[in-house]
PDB file of C-alpha atoms in Angstrom:
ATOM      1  CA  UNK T   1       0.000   0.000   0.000  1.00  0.00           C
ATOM      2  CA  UNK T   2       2.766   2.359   0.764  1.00  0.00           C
ATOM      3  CA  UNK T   3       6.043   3.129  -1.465  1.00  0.00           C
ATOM      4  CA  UNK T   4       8.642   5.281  -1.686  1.00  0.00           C
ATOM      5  CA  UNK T   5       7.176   9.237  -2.213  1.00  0.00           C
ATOM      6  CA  UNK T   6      10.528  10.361  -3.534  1.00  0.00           C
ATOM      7  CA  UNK T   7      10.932   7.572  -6.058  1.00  0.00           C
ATOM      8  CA  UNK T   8       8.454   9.309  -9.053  1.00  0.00           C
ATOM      9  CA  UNK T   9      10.038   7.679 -11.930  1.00  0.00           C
ATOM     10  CA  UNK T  10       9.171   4.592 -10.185  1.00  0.00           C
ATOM     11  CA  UNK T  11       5.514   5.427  -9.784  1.00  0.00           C
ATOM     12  CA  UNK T  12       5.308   6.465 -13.280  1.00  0.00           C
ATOM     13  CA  UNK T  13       6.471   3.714 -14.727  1.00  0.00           C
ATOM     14  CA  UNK T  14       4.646   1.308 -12.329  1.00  0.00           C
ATOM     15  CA  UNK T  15       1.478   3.007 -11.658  1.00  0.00           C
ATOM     16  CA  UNK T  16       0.445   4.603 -15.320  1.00  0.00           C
ATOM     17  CA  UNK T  17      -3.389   5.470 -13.786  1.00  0.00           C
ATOM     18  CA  UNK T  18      -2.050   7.151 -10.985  1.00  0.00           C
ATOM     19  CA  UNK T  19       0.179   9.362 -12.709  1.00  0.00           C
ATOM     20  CA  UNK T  20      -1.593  10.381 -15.217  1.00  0.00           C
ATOM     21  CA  UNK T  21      -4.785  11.421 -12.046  1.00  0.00           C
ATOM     22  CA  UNK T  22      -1.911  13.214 -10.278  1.00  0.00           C
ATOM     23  CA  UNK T  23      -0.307  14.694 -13.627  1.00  0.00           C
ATOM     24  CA  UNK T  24      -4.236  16.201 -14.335  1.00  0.00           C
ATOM     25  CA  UNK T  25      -4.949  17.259 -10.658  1.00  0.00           C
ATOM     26  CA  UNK T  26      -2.043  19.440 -10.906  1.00  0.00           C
ATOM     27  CA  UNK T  27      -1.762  20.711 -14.378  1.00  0.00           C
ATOM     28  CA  UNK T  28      -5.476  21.200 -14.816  1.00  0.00           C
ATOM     29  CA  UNK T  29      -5.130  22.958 -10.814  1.00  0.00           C
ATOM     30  CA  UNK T  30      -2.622  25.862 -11.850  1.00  0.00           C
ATOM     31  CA  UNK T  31      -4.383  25.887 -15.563  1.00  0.00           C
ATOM     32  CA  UNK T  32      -7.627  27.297 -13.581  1.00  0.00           C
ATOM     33  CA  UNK T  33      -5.830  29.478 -10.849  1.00  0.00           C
ATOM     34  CA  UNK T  34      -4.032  31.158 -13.736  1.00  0.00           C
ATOM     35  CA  UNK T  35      -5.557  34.814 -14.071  1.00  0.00           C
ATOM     36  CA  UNK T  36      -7.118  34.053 -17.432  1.00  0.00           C
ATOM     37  CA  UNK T  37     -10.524  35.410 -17.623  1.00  0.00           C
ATOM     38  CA  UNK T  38     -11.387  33.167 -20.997  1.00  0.00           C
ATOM     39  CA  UNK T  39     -10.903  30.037 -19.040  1.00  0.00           C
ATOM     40  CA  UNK T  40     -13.946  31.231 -16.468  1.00  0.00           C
ATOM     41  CA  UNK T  41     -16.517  30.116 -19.014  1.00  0.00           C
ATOM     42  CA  UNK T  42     -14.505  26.185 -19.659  1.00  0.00           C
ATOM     43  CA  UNK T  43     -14.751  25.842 -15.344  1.00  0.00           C
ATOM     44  CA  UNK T  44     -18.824  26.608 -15.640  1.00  0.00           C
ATOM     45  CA  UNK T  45     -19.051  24.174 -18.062  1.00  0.00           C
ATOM     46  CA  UNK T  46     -17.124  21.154 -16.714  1.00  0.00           C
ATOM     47  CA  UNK T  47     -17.909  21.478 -12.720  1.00  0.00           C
ATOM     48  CA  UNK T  48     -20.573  19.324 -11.510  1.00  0.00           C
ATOM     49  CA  UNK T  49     -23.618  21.342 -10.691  1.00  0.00           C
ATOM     50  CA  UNK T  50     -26.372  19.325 -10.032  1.00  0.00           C
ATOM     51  CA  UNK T  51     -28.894  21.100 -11.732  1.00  0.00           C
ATOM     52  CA  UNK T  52     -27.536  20.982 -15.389  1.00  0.00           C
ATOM     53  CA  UNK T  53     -26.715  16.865 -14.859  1.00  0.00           C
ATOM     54  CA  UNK T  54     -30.375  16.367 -14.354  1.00  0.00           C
ATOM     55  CA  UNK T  55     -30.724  18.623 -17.366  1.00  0.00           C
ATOM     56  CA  UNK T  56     -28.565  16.220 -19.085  1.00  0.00           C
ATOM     57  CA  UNK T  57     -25.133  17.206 -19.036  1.00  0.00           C
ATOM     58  CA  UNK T  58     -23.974  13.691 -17.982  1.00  0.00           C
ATOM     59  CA  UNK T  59     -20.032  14.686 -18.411  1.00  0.00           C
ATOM     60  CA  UNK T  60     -19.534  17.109 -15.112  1.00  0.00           C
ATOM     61  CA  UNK T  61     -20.513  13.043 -13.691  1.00  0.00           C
ATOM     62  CA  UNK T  62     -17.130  12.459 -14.620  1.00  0.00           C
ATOM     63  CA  UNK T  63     -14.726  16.042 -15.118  1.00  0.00           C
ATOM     64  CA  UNK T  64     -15.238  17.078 -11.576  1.00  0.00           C
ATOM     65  CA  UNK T  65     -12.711  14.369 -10.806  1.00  0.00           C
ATOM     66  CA  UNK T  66      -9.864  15.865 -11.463  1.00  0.00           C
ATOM     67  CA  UNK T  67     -10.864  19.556 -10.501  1.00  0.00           C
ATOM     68  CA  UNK T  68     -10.187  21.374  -7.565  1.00  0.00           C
ATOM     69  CA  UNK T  69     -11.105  24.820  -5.515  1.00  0.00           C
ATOM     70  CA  UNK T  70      -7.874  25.389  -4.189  1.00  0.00           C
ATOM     71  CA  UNK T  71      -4.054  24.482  -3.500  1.00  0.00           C
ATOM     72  CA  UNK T  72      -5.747  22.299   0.115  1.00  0.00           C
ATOM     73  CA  UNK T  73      -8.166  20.792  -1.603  1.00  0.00           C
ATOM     74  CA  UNK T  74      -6.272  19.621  -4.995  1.00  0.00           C
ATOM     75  CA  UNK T  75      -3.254  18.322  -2.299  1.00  0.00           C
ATOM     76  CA  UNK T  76      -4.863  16.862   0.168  1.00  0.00           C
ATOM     77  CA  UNK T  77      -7.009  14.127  -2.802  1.00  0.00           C
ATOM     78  CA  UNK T  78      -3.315  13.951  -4.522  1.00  0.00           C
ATOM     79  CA  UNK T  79      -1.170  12.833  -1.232  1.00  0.00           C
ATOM     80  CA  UNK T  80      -4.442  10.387  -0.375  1.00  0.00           C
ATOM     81  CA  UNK T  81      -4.165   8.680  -4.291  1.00  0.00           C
ATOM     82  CA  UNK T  82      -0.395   8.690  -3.725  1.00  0.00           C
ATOM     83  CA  UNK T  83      -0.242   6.763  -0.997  1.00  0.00           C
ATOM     84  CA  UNK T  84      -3.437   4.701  -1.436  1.00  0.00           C
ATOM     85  CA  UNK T  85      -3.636   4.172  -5.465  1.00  0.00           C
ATOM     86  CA  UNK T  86      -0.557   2.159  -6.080  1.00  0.00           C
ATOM     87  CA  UNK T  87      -0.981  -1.190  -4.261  1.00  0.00           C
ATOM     88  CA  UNK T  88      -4.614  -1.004  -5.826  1.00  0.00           C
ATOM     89  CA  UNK T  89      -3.575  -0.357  -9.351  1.00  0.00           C
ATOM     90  CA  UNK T  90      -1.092  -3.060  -9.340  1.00  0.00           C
ATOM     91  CA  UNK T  91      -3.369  -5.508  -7.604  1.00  0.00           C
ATOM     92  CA  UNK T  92      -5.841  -4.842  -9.832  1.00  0.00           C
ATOM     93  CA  UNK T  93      -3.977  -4.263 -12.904  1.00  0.00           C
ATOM     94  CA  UNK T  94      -4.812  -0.946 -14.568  1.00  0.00           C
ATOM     95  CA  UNK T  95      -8.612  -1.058 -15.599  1.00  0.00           C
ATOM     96  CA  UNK T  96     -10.004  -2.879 -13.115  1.00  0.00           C
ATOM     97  CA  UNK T  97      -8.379  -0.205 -11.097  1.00  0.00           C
ATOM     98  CA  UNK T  98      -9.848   2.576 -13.619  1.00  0.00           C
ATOM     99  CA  UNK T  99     -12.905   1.100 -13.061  1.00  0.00           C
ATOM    100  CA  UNK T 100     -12.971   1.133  -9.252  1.00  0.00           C
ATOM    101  CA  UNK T 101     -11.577   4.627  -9.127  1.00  0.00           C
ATOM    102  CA  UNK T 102     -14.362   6.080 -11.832  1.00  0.00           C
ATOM    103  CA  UNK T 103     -16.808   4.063 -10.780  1.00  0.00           C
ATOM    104  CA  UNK T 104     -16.605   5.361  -7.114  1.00  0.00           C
ATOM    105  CA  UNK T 105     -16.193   9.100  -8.184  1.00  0.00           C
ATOM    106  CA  UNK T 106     -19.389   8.643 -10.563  1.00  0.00           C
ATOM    107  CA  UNK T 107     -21.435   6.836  -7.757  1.00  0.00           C
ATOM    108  CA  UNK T 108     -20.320   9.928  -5.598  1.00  0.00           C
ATOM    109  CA  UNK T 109     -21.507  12.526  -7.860  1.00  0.00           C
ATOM    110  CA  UNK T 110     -24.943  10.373  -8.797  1.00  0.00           C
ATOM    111  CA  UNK T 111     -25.671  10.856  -5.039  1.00  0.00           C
ATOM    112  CA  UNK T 112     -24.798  14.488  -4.704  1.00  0.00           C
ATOM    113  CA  UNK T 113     -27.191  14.975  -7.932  1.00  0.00           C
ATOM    114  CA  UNK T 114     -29.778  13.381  -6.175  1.00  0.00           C
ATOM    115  CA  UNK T 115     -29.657  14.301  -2.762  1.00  0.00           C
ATOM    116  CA  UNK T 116     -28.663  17.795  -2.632  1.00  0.00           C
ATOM    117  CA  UNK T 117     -30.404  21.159  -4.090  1.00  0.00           C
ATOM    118  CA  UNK T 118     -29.973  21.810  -7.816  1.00  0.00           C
ATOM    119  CA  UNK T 119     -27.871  25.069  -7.751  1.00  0.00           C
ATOM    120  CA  UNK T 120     -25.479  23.026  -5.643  1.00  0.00           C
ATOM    121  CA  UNK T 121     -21.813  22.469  -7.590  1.00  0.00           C
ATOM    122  CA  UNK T 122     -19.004  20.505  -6.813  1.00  0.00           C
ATOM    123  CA  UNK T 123     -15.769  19.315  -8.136  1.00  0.00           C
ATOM    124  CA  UNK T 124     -13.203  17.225  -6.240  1.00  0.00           C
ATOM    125  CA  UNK T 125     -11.646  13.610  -6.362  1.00  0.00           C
ATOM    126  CA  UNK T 126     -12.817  12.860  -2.157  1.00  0.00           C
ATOM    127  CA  UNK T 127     -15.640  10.129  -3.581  1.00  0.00           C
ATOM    128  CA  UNK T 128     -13.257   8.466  -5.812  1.00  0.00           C
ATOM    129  CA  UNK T 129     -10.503   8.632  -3.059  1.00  0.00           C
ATOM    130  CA  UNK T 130     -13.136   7.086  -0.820  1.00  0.00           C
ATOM    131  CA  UNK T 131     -14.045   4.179  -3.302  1.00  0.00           C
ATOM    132  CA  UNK T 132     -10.301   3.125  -3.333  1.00  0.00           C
ATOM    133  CA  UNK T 133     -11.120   3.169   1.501  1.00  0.00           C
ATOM    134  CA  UNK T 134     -14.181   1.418   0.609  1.00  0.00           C
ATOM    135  CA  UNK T 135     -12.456  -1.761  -1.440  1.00  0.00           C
ATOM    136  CA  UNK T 136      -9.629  -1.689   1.446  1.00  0.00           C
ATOM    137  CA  UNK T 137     -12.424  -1.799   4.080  1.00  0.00           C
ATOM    138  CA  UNK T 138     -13.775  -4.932   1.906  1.00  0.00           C
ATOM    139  CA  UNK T 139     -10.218  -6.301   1.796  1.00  0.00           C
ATOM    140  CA  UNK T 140      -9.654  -6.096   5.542  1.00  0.00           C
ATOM    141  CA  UNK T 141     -12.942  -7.136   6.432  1.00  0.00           C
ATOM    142  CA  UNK T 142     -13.818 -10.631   4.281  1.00  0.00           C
ATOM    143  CA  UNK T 143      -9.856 -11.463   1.959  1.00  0.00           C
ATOM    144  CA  UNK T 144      -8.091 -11.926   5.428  1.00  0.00           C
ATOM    145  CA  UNK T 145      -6.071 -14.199   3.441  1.00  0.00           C
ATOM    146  CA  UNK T 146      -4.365 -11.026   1.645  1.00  0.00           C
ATOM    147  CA  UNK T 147      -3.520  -8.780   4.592  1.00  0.00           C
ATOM    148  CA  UNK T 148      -2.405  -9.802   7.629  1.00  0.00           C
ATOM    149  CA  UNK T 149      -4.226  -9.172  11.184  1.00  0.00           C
ATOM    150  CA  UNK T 150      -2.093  -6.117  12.389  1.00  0.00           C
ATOM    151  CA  UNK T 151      -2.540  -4.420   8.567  1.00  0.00           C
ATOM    152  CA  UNK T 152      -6.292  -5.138   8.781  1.00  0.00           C
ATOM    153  CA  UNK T 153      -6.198  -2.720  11.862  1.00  0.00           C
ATOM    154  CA  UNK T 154      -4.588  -0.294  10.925  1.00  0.00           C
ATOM    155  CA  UNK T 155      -6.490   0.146   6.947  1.00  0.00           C
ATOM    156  CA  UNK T 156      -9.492   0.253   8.707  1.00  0.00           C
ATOM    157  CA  UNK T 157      -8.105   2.776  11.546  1.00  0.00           C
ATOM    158  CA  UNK T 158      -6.795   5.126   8.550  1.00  0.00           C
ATOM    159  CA  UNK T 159     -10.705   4.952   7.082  1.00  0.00           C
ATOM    160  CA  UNK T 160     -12.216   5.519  10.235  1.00  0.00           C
ATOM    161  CA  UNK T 161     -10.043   8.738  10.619  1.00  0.00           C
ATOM    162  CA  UNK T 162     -10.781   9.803   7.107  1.00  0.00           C
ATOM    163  CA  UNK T 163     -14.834   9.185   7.319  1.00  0.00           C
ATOM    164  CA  UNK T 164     -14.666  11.528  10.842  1.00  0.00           C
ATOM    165  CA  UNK T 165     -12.302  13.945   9.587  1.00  0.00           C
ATOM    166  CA  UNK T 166     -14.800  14.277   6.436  1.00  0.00           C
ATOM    167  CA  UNK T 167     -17.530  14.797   8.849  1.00  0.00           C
ATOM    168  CA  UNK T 168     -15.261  17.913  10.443  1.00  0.00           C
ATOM    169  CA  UNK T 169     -15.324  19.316   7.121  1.00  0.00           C
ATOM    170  CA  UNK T 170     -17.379  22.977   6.732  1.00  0.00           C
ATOM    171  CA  UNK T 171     -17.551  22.778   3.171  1.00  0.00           C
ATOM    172  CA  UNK T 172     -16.760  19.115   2.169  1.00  0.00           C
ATOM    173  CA  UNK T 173     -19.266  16.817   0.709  1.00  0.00           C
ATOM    174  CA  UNK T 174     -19.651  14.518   2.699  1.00  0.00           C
ATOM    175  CA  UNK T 175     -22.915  12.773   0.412  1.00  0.00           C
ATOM    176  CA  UNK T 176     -19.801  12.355  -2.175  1.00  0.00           C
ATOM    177  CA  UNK T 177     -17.564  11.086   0.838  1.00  0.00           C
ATOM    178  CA  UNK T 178     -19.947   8.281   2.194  1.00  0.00           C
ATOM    179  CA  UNK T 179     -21.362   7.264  -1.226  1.00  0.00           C
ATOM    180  CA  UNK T 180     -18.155   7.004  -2.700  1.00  0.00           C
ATOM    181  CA  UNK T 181     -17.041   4.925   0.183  1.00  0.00           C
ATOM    182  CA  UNK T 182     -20.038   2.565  -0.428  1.00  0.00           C
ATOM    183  CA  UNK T 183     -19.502   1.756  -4.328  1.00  0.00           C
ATOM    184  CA  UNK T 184     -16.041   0.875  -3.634  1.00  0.00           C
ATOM    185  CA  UNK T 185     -17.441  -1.696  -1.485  1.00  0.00           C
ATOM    186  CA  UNK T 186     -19.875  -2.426  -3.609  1.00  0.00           C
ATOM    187  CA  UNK T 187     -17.899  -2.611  -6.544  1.00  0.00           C
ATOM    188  CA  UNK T 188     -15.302  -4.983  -4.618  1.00  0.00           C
ATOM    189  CA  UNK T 189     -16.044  -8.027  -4.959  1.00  0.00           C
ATOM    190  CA  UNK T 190     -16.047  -8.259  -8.360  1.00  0.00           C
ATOM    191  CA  UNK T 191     -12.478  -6.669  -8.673  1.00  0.00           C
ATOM    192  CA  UNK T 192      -9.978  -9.997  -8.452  1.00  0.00           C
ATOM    193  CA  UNK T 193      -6.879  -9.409  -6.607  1.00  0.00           C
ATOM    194  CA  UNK T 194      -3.909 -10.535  -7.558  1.00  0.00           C
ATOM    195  CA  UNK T 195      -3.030 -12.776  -4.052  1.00  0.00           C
ATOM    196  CA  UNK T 196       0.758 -12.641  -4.631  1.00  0.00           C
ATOM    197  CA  UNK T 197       1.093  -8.835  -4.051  1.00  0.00           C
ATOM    198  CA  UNK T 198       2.559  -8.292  -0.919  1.00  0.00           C
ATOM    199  CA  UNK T 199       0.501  -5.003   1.090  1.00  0.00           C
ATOM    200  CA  UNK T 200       2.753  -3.130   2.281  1.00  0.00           C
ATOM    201  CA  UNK T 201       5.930  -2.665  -0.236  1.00  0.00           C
ATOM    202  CA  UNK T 202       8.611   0.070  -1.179  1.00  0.00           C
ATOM    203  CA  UNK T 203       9.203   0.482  -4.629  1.00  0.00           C
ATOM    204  CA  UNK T 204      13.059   0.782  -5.191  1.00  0.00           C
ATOM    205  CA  UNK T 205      14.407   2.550  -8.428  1.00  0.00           C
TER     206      UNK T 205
END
């Protein structure tokens, strides 16, 4: 689950998916922060605002992934896919992992669509982040034969401190946050793992 941070030709070359989701968070991040007016009207048109998905804009399911308010906000989903996304994507293999990691972010969004009011917009990859906790929750709760007892703990110790510290949140999303959570469950059991991968690893260059 964990490698080495400072190792990114390693993750690049290992862990395509995740590097290209990190490569977008932070190019498409200072791309929108940049003081170009003409780029205002591209951000309205690819956040997800709930009220022009049910009008039938079904791609701001998807873009919001990979957008972010601010510098926090685009960091704090890109340290969580660092660390979490690589033991999944190689477990996986990349589009079963693609799928989980979509998957999860759609599910999110559906539920924000449908549960919250119709001027309400939101971008961020939190429910996607929390599909890859949900199929590590599934993992430590029923494949005990692919992490051992004291890793169990502590994966499930590391979601429990991400669901309350979601909860702390003034402004997160927390309808994206739990949802997202629950399709990566959902969606686990039909994701084979790959039983040889060790958990916890370090890649070396």
């Amino acid at each position: 689950m964990f490698h080495d941070a400072g190792d990114v030709r390693s993750l690049v070359r290992l862990y395509p998916v995740v590097s290209i989701v990190l490569s977008a968070h932070i190019i498409l991040w200072i791309l929108f922060v940049l003081p170009l007016t003409a780029l205002e009207p591209v951000w309205q048109y690819i956040i997800g605002t709930n009220g022009a998905i049910r009008n039938g804009e079904y791609w701001r399911l998807i873009s919001p992934l990979v957008l972010h308010y601010d510098f926090n906000h685009m960091t704090a989903n890109s340290l969580s896919l660092w660390l979490f996304g690589p033991w999944l994507e190689r477990a996986l293999g990349k589009g079963k992992f693609l799928l989980l990691y979509i998957g999860g972010g759609v599910g999110a969004n559906i539920a924000t669509v449908l549960l919250l009011p119709p001027m309400y917009s939101h971008v961020g990859a939190s429910g996607a982040i929390f599909a890859l906790f949900g199929m590590y929750s599934y993992l430590a709760l029923f494949r005990r034969d692919l992490i051992a007892p004291k890793h169990t703990q502590l994966l499930l110790v590391i979601v429990v401190i991400h669901l309350l510290l979601s909860l702390m949140e003034p402004d997160g999303n927390l309808m994206a946050h739990l949802f997202g959570f629950a399709t990566g469950g959902l969606l686990a059991p039909f994701l084979a793992i790959r039983p040889q991968l060790p958990m916890f690893h370090v890649i070396r260059s």
